[in-house]
């Protein structure tokens, strides 16, 4: 346990200095000014109590002229005024400009890294949690870390100086410094641990409260809240959570109050009252201390107390910030398995074949694909079919190199795809995914997705793609046509389309992109049978010169494919043309027959008027 604590402390120190080096690389000016600001802060405390008060009182005691004293006071005022002016300059000019610089450069690093790490990182809960913690207010927390590090360094130096100055005034008085040290480093730390445990015990209740607060104003829940009695259940859960928070508070209230009382007494009361009683006794009873010495000693007492408090705050914050920096450092120093900027051979644009040879893949040691052998020839149409969880979408992810096989290899034109420049390799593919996402941008931008096309051709490309996907008429009915913003994230007049209409726009992306391989992952899952038939007819016609690969759970849509692969439990169970597979009367034929029967049954019900 002791070794773990030591290791954590060492890592915290390393992380703080990592933060310092990172900020220095981005904006050295800010580092210099933060260091000077902290140094001057502690210098002010020491100068006032150790030099200013001592000089003034001694000058009065020794009969120094009024003019000489006023000159010294004037110089002191000028010094402190200059320090205040410098501090205002930092807060008003240096910090805002440097904060903007660091924000820009840091998030450029973070965004570049997040763009460069492989997809697996975003699907790994532990990594993703660290990533989100690293991204949240990263710039302000990084600057705060460096500021606290300088507070720790200069606070330590100032504490030693204060100790020495008090020793010079009275060697026994330094023992009183132990009181705020005990208060800050023992009782305050213990109280922080109690606060941590209390917050930890409150966390489940607070999560429930936050959840209910959140869903009460989200439109996704509005209908259920108004049409059902779910509000009664939510209210009961909310009341239970509030009661839970109150119970946890009661559990820790006496312990926390007790420790806080000792912290205040040791940090302030005992040293202030104790040192005053000690000085008064030396001055009035034993006559072993002069009045000027007493004045200097009490002044030093105040300065030393606040210096120690500032130092303690910096120590606590530095260890706390060390954990944040650890997340940031872990993310920035992560070595990508499939870096997006990987450079390799140019794959060209001619597709002769894509081949899976003995490909196996396991996700978190759970087998997904097993000994997969498949070959796709250029300019032909292939369909992947099978039940959910058969491994169809995983094949697409491997093909696009979101993941690499754990066994076997994937070849493009007879060469392992790992050898190709990743960006140029992926540029061969146009994809329309089932789990699509719409961006709060115009329809045109959502179709082209930043594709570099001549502005003169852009409108025609978008229009053709929308027509092929069957959503052109709907888009043109919107206020600004293809320039209409989708979603209302930033535009109250933005268009919110149905699930099927959104899916058609996603399919338009694959139509709009000029590349040799087109991939459609369940492109018709939100469409009715008629719209599905038209879509697949358009896909087959528009992609005659492409290598076409699509996944569909509706077997009626794969009849015209050149080759069909039926997958089950991560393996190819059957393959061939639609006719060949139907003649086998195996799994494919059985699935096709059942789907046909269900479709006919549904059609019959519609005719009978059972469905509206």
XYZ file of C-alpha atoms in Angstrom:
612
model
C 0.000 0.000 0.000
C 2.838 2.373 0.932
C 4.593 1.610 -2.362
C 1.397 2.369 -4.287
C 0.987 5.717 -2.530
C 4.627 6.601 -3.226
C 4.216 5.583 -6.853
C 1.065 7.725 -7.209
C 2.848 10.723 -5.701
C 5.829 10.296 -8.020
C 3.486 10.009 -11.012
C 1.604 13.115 -9.861
C 4.884 15.084 -9.740
C 5.881 13.788 -13.199
C 2.467 14.682 -14.588
C 2.675 18.230 -13.214
C 6.021 18.760 -14.896
C 4.618 17.209 -18.080
C 1.888 19.871 -17.943
C 4.564 22.540 -17.466
C 6.538 21.333 -20.506
C 3.358 21.126 -22.602
C 2.291 24.687 -21.783
C 5.867 25.907 -22.321
C 5.872 24.468 -25.857
C 2.556 26.135 -26.662
C 3.056 29.511 -24.943
C 6.328 30.059 -23.034
C 5.344 33.668 -22.341
C 2.484 32.555 -20.108
C 4.742 30.199 -18.140
C 7.226 32.994 -17.436
C 4.505 35.412 -16.307
C 2.762 32.798 -14.129
C 6.073 32.022 -12.415
C 6.797 35.717 -11.817
C 3.266 36.339 -10.556
C 3.466 33.519 -7.992
C 6.960 34.571 -6.906
C 5.848 38.169 -6.403
C 2.758 37.022 -4.486
C 4.848 35.271 -1.849
C 7.514 37.995 -1.961
C 4.809 40.504 -0.991
C 3.860 38.546 2.134
C 7.477 38.108 3.213
C 8.578 41.651 2.389
C 5.735 43.284 4.305
C 6.153 41.289 7.519
C 9.891 40.542 7.545
C 11.280 43.850 6.225
C 8.683 46.614 6.064
C 7.251 46.199 9.571
C 10.682 45.542 11.072
C 12.205 48.678 9.487
C 9.320 51.016 10.396
C 9.134 49.898 14.019
C 12.921 49.935 14.455
C 13.107 53.366 12.789
C 10.505 54.743 15.194
C 12.266 53.085 18.137
C 15.662 54.508 17.176
C 14.365 58.016 16.407
C 14.824 57.944 12.627
C 13.684 61.158 10.907
C 10.146 61.387 9.618
C 11.437 62.163 6.119
C 13.578 59.021 5.966
C 10.669 56.843 7.112
C 8.340 58.412 4.533
C 10.884 57.855 1.745
C 11.041 54.143 2.675
C 7.241 53.942 2.854
C 6.993 55.738 -0.490
C 9.417 53.321 -2.127
C 7.435 50.397 -0.652
C 4.142 51.805 -1.919
C 5.702 52.290 -5.372
C 6.927 48.649 -5.348
C 3.536 47.252 -4.332
C 1.739 49.543 -6.805
C 4.025 48.274 -9.571
C 3.314 44.694 -8.518
C -0.449 45.391 -8.583
C -0.117 47.024 -12.013
C 1.882 44.058 -13.283
C -0.726 41.656 -11.902
C -3.486 43.633 -13.651
C -1.472 43.492 -16.879
C -1.255 39.704 -16.569
C -4.962 39.284 -15.816
C -6.143 41.832 -18.367
C -3.835 41.136 -21.312
C -1.317 38.318 -20.956
C -3.671 35.659 -19.612
C -6.618 36.212 -22.033
C -4.354 36.238 -25.109
C -2.279 33.278 -23.927
C -5.404 31.358 -22.873
C -6.724 31.710 -26.432
C -3.394 30.518 -27.837
C -3.296 27.485 -25.580
C -6.949 26.683 -26.274
C -6.256 26.701 -30.004
C -3.013 24.723 -29.917
C -4.081 22.211 -27.273
C -7.374 21.329 -28.930
C -5.608 21.086 -32.281
C -3.414 18.429 -30.663
C -6.377 16.684 -29.053
C -8.544 16.763 -32.182
C -5.667 15.534 -34.321
C -5.053 12.710 -31.873
C -8.739 11.788 -31.649
C -8.858 11.757 -35.462
C -5.755 9.569 -35.608
C -6.563 6.857 -33.050
C -8.291 3.730 -34.244
C -12.028 3.135 -33.886
C -11.409 0.542 -31.178
C -10.396 3.338 -28.791
C -13.869 4.871 -28.996
C -15.494 1.490 -28.383
C -13.245 0.779 -25.385
C -15.134 2.153 -22.360
C -12.005 2.653 -20.206
C -10.096 4.488 -22.944
C -13.150 6.539 -23.932
C -13.739 7.620 -20.326
C -10.137 8.838 -20.094
C -10.500 10.560 -23.458
C -13.608 12.483 -22.389
C -12.004 13.427 -19.056
C -8.914 14.644 -20.907
C -11.001 16.736 -23.323
C -13.277 18.398 -20.764
C -12.023 21.964 -20.056
C -8.546 20.714 -20.911
C -7.063 24.159 -21.572
C -8.207 25.837 -18.346
C -7.309 22.800 -16.226
C -3.877 22.572 -17.825
C -3.152 26.238 -17.095
C -4.442 25.790 -13.541
C -2.102 22.818 -13.097
C 0.933 24.889 -14.073
C -0.190 27.757 -11.834
C -0.585 25.398 -8.859
C 2.829 23.872 -9.591
C 4.446 27.310 -9.297
C 2.354 27.889 -6.163
C 3.820 24.697 -4.713
C 7.410 25.566 -5.654
C 7.397 29.200 -4.511
C 5.145 28.395 -1.554
C 7.737 25.905 -0.322
C 10.550 28.456 -0.724
C 8.467 31.143 1.025
C 7.655 28.761 3.909
C 11.369 28.085 4.476
C 12.121 31.825 4.353
C 9.316 32.581 6.822
C 10.687 29.894 9.140
C 14.177 31.435 8.982
C 12.892 34.993 9.577
C 10.849 33.925 12.609
C 13.852 32.030 13.964
C 15.942 35.203 13.672
C 13.359 37.177 15.654
C 12.836 34.486 18.301
C 14.107 30.912 18.009
C 11.320 29.452 20.180
C 8.554 31.097 18.119
C 9.158 28.733 15.207
C 7.607 25.910 17.234
C 4.247 27.650 16.755
C 4.571 27.047 12.990
C 3.958 23.372 13.741
C 0.345 24.238 14.615
C -0.796 25.386 11.116
C 1.316 22.589 9.607
C -0.657 20.062 11.696
C -3.904 21.830 10.841
C -3.245 21.882 7.094
C -1.404 18.624 6.535
C -3.243 16.418 9.023
C -6.745 17.594 9.926
C -7.417 19.195 6.549
C -6.245 16.082 4.706
C -8.402 13.894 6.950
C -11.379 16.157 6.318
C -10.745 15.928 2.559
C -10.851 12.145 2.817
C -14.171 12.355 4.649
C -15.478 14.698 1.917
C -14.293 12.256 -0.746
C -16.034 9.308 0.928
C -19.187 11.367 1.429
C -19.248 12.424 -2.232
C -18.603 8.828 -3.263
C -21.549 7.591 -1.180
C -23.723 10.391 -2.551
C -22.783 9.676 -6.182
C -25.499 7.031 -6.890
C -28.189 9.316 -5.445
C -26.870 12.375 -7.299
C -26.768 10.419 -10.561
C -30.435 9.533 -10.078
C -31.290 13.185 -9.330
C -29.344 14.390 -12.395
C -31.032 11.756 -14.554
C -34.541 12.818 -13.515
C -33.681 16.523 -13.807
C -32.390 15.857 -17.306
C -35.277 13.829 -18.692
C -37.845 16.295 -17.358
C -36.826 18.839 -19.995
C -35.844 16.548 -22.881
C -38.423 16.345 -25.662
C -37.718 12.612 -26.140
C -39.577 11.885 -22.888
C -42.297 14.517 -23.091
C -44.985 12.304 -24.655
C -44.599 9.431 -22.164
C -44.635 11.833 -19.194
C -47.928 13.333 -20.376
C -49.645 10.140 -21.507
C -48.711 7.787 -18.657
C -48.209 7.722 -14.899
C -44.428 7.542 -15.237
C -44.150 10.952 -13.525
C -45.379 9.339 -10.298
C -42.562 6.778 -10.460
C -40.008 9.478 -11.285
C -41.216 11.570 -8.367
C -40.859 8.588 -6.031
C -37.328 7.903 -7.287
C -36.446 11.586 -6.926
C -37.737 11.655 -3.344
C -35.796 8.475 -2.511
C -32.634 9.984 -3.992
C -33.040 13.231 -2.008
C -33.585 11.166 1.141
C -30.464 9.174 0.312
C -28.401 12.368 0.003
C -29.742 13.569 3.352
C -28.917 10.228 5.012
C -25.355 10.320 3.701
C -24.993 13.913 4.923
C -26.155 12.900 8.415
C -23.737 9.972 8.410
C -20.703 12.233 7.977
C -21.845 15.504 9.542
C -20.319 15.064 13.025
C -17.044 13.624 11.774
C -16.674 16.393 9.198
C -17.569 19.141 11.704
C -15.165 17.700 14.274
C -12.236 17.608 11.824
C -13.054 21.048 10.439
C -13.081 22.495 13.985
C -9.609 21.063 14.655
C -8.378 22.374 11.291
C -9.531 25.924 12.116
C -8.201 25.792 15.681
C -4.751 24.533 14.699
C -4.428 26.664 11.572
C -5.609 29.969 13.009
C -6.691 30.117 16.641
C -3.875 28.262 18.411
C -1.064 29.993 16.510
C -2.616 33.482 16.702
C -3.660 33.343 20.341
C -0.712 31.199 21.416
C 1.932 33.384 19.816
C 0.305 36.552 21.170
C 0.233 35.134 24.712
C 3.850 33.976 24.327
C 4.957 37.405 23.015
C 2.985 39.279 25.655
C 4.587 37.188 28.405
C 8.096 37.794 26.983
C 7.414 41.528 26.598
C 5.457 42.345 29.774
C 6.477 39.686 32.314
C 10.000 38.441 31.613
C 11.056 41.601 29.746
C 13.044 39.444 27.281
C 11.386 40.753 24.108
C 11.033 44.318 22.871
C 7.795 45.811 21.576
C 9.188 46.106 18.014
C 10.112 42.412 18.139
C 6.570 41.557 19.251
C 5.082 43.628 16.401
C 7.333 41.950 13.834
C 6.613 38.521 15.319
C 2.827 38.939 15.119
C 3.123 40.242 11.574
C 5.299 37.278 10.618
C 2.761 34.985 12.258
C -0.016 36.217 9.941
C 2.176 36.016 6.842
C 3.478 32.554 7.684
C -0.026 31.212 8.294
C -1.313 32.388 4.921
C 1.861 31.256 3.158
C 1.374 27.758 4.623
C -2.307 27.746 3.646
C -1.409 28.764 0.093
C 1.320 26.130 -0.017
C -1.061 23.438 1.267
C -3.705 24.426 -1.292
C -1.102 24.118 -4.048
C 0.044 20.695 -2.800
C -3.537 19.368 -2.699
C -4.427 20.870 -6.086
C -1.211 19.582 -7.671
C -1.962 15.978 -6.683
C -5.563 16.377 -7.771
C -4.563 17.948 -11.095
C -1.969 15.217 -11.536
C -4.794 12.739 -12.145
C -6.327 14.923 -14.886
C -2.916 15.404 -16.499
C -2.425 11.631 -16.340
C -5.551 11.185 -18.496
C -4.342 13.910 -20.858
C -0.848 12.469 -21.035
C -2.133 8.909 -21.565
C -4.255 10.102 -24.455
C -1.595 12.274 -26.129
C 1.141 9.637 -25.744
C -1.064 6.727 -26.824
C 0.590 4.724 -29.593
C -1.991 4.067 -32.280
C -2.396 0.520 -33.571
C -3.866 1.758 -36.861
C -2.774 5.410 -37.139
C -4.887 7.436 -39.532
C -1.786 9.143 -40.892
C -0.070 5.831 -41.711
C 1.867 6.176 -44.942
C 2.369 3.293 -47.300
C 1.981 2.235 -50.903
C -0.504 3.911 -53.219
C -3.327 1.420 -53.934
C -4.310 3.120 -57.185
C -7.944 3.169 -58.311
C -8.278 -0.070 -60.283
C -9.863 -2.893 -58.291
C -9.075 -6.390 -59.487
C -9.960 -8.260 -56.330
C -10.434 -8.049 -52.574
C -9.799 -11.248 -50.694
C -10.244 -12.439 -47.105
C -7.822 -15.289 -46.387
C -8.375 -17.253 -43.207
C -9.564 -14.113 -41.454
C -10.456 -14.366 -37.796
C -11.379 -11.562 -35.436
C -12.045 -11.409 -31.715
C -13.316 -8.399 -29.802
C -12.145 -8.368 -26.177
C -11.245 -12.071 -26.514
C -14.754 -12.905 -27.754
C -14.596 -14.562 -31.223
C -16.646 -12.698 -33.846
C -15.275 -14.107 -37.122
C -13.658 -17.496 -37.706
C -11.490 -18.636 -40.628
C -13.253 -16.411 -43.132
C -12.406 -16.994 -46.791
C -14.133 -14.643 -49.267
C -13.222 -13.061 -52.560
C -14.761 -10.026 -54.244
C -13.869 -9.377 -57.882
C -13.794 -5.897 -59.370
C -16.989 -4.370 -60.815
C -19.231 -7.113 -59.473
C -22.043 -7.002 -56.926
C -21.837 -8.916 -53.644
C -24.324 -9.305 -50.814
C -23.693 -10.261 -47.188
C -26.738 -11.728 -45.486
C -27.475 -13.433 -42.196
C -29.083 -12.935 -38.822
C -28.105 -10.092 -36.480
C -24.753 -10.815 -34.836
C -23.561 -13.024 -37.699
C -20.540 -10.761 -38.269
C -21.634 -8.852 -41.385
C -20.894 -5.334 -40.095
C -17.601 -6.541 -38.598
C -16.494 -7.612 -42.091
C -17.105 -4.050 -43.323
C -15.122 -2.606 -40.387
C -12.212 -4.933 -41.178
C -12.435 -4.090 -44.865
C -12.210 -0.364 -44.055
C -9.369 -1.028 -41.575
C -11.241 0.270 -38.559
C -9.849 -2.920 -37.078
C -7.201 -5.406 -38.190
C -7.828 -9.164 -38.208
C -6.542 -11.113 -35.241
C -5.874 -13.969 -37.682
C -5.332 -14.201 -41.417
C -5.102 -11.281 -43.832
C -7.123 -9.115 -46.208
C -5.688 -8.515 -49.671
C -6.385 -5.791 -52.200
C -5.145 -6.694 -55.666
C -3.082 -9.482 -54.089
C -1.371 -7.217 -51.510
C -2.065 -6.971 -47.768
C -4.133 -3.863 -47.101
C -1.841 -3.021 -44.154
C 0.851 -2.083 -46.687
C -1.187 0.715 -48.265
C -1.379 4.373 -47.315
C -4.432 4.315 -45.035
C -6.084 7.511 -46.284
C -5.591 6.591 -49.935
C -6.843 3.075 -49.256
C -10.010 4.312 -47.543
C -10.535 6.812 -50.368
C -11.373 3.777 -52.525
C -14.614 3.292 -50.576
C -17.937 5.103 -50.434
C -19.970 3.912 -47.472
C -23.496 4.242 -46.151
C -23.712 2.856 -42.631
C -26.801 1.633 -40.820
C -25.829 3.466 -37.597
C -25.616 6.770 -39.453
C -25.228 10.207 -37.927
C -26.585 13.471 -39.235
C -24.631 16.694 -38.792
C -26.114 20.092 -38.015
C -25.173 21.403 -41.457
C -26.895 21.898 -44.785
C -28.307 18.981 -46.763
C -25.553 19.500 -49.338
C -22.829 19.350 -46.691
C -24.411 16.248 -45.202
C -24.258 14.587 -48.616
C -20.745 15.628 -49.671
C -19.254 15.531 -46.128
C -16.476 17.936 -47.051
C -15.523 16.070 -50.227
C -13.273 18.201 -52.401
C -15.412 18.737 -55.492
C -15.482 21.736 -57.852
C -18.082 24.270 -56.730
C -19.542 24.335 -60.234
C -20.264 20.592 -60.049
C -21.285 20.387 -56.395
C -24.975 21.199 -56.815
C -25.401 18.709 -59.657
C -23.613 15.948 -57.729
C -25.820 16.514 -54.677
C -28.981 16.685 -56.784
C -28.175 13.436 -58.635
C -27.372 11.648 -55.373
C -30.609 12.790 -53.734
C -32.632 11.658 -56.745
C -31.017 8.219 -56.713
C -31.758 7.783 -53.008
C -35.352 8.928 -53.484
C -35.332 11.964 -51.182
C -34.883 14.769 -53.735
C -38.535 15.879 -53.790
C -38.644 16.066 -50.004
C -35.445 18.123 -49.831
C -36.665 20.540 -52.498
C -39.837 21.093 -50.466
C -37.727 22.457 -47.614
C -37.332 26.268 -47.270
C -33.820 26.435 -48.734
C -33.691 23.190 -50.694
C -30.282 21.540 -50.536
C -29.009 24.493 -48.448
C -31.509 23.832 -45.659
C -29.861 23.089 -42.326
C -30.668 19.685 -40.895
C -31.536 19.354 -37.171
C -32.298 22.314 -34.925
C -29.092 22.176 -32.907
C -28.038 25.674 -34.019
C -30.897 26.752 -36.274
C -34.473 27.020 -35.014
C -35.627 26.795 -38.642
C -33.630 23.642 -39.288
C -35.373 20.633 -40.814
C -36.069 17.509 -38.778
C -36.737 14.616 -41.171
C -38.179 11.181 -40.552
C -35.968 8.158 -39.985
C -36.452 6.932 -43.528
C -35.680 10.361 -45.007
C -32.524 10.656 -42.948
C -31.478 7.196 -44.117
C -31.944 8.194 -47.737
C -29.664 11.198 -47.241
C -27.057 8.869 -45.738
C -27.371 6.637 -48.822
C -26.910 9.779 -50.953
C -23.418 10.107 -49.494
C -22.345 6.858 -51.140
C -23.910 7.917 -54.460
C -22.154 11.310 -54.374
C -18.667 10.025 -53.705
C -16.555 9.155 -56.730
C -14.628 5.986 -55.953
C -14.376 2.390 -57.236
C -15.980 0.537 -54.286
C -19.445 1.240 -52.883
C -20.542 -0.247 -49.565
C -24.128 -0.142 -48.290
C -24.816 -1.434 -44.766
C -28.568 -2.100 -44.368
C -29.430 0.917 -46.566
C -33.167 0.191 -46.459
C -33.781 -0.768 -42.819
C -36.083 2.231 -42.251
C -37.846 2.027 -45.635
C -41.075 0.410 -46.718
C -40.889 -2.434 -49.311
C -41.735 -0.199 -52.291
C -39.131 2.428 -51.383
C -36.660 -0.396 -50.706
C -37.224 -1.921 -54.156
C -36.696 1.439 -55.870
C -33.573 2.146 -53.829
C -31.901 -1.175 -54.615
C -32.843 -0.821 -58.282
C -31.127 2.588 -58.314
C -28.095 1.215 -56.447
C -27.631 -1.570 -59.002
C -28.047 0.794 -61.954
C -25.835 3.588 -60.574
C -23.035 1.266 -59.435
C -22.570 -0.869 -62.557
C -18.993 0.371 -62.931
C -18.231 -0.116 -59.230
C -17.387 -3.031 -57.025
C -20.591 -3.153 -55.009
C -20.962 -4.681 -51.564
C -24.101 -4.441 -49.508
C -25.556 -5.902 -46.353
C -29.264 -6.528 -46.134
C -31.482 -8.469 -43.778
C -34.199 -8.611 -46.454
C -33.240 -11.363 -48.869
C -35.641 -10.127 -51.525
C -33.200 -7.275 -52.182
C -30.192 -9.517 -52.940
C -31.665 -11.545 -55.793
C -29.782 -9.577 -58.451
C -26.372 -9.760 -56.730
C -23.620 -11.586 -58.617
C -22.711 -13.485 -55.470
C -24.263 -13.915 -52.024
C -22.461 -14.871 -48.805
C -24.644 -16.225 -46.005
C -22.984 -15.802 -42.610
C -23.818 -17.462 -39.322
C -21.825 -17.256 -36.083
C -18.933 -15.528 -37.845
C -18.552 -18.100 -40.602
C -19.576 -18.368 -44.254
C -22.170 -21.133 -44.196
C -23.367 -20.817 -47.797
C -22.399 -18.858 -50.897
C -23.421 -18.549 -54.517
C -26.001 -16.771 -56.653
C -29.578 -16.422 -55.466
C -30.699 -19.239 -57.765
C -27.876 -21.549 -56.689
C -28.654 -20.996 -53.020
C -32.361 -21.550 -53.524
C -31.632 -24.833 -55.298
C -29.542 -25.996 -52.313
C -32.624 -25.672 -50.098
C -30.370 -24.872 -47.168
C -30.263 -22.019 -44.676
C -30.578 -19.304 -47.321
C -33.598 -20.905 -48.957
C -35.232 -21.419 -45.572
C -34.679 -17.765 -44.557
C -35.924 -16.529 -47.923
C -39.080 -18.663 -47.726
C -39.918 -17.499 -44.173
C -39.417 -13.842 -45.077
C -41.623 -14.262 -48.144
C -44.367 -15.856 -46.038
C -44.220 -13.027 -43.482
C -44.328 -10.417 -46.205
C -47.384 -12.028 -47.818
C -49.087 -12.320 -44.427
C -48.485 -8.638 -43.720
C -49.793 -7.707 -47.151
C -52.916 -9.784 -46.565
C -53.581 -8.025 -43.232
C -53.225 -4.667 -44.878
C -55.861 -5.599 -47.457
C -58.218 -6.724 -44.701
C -57.875 -3.311 -43.076
C -56.351 -4.606 -39.859
C -53.515 -2.114 -40.244
C -54.202 1.483 -40.992
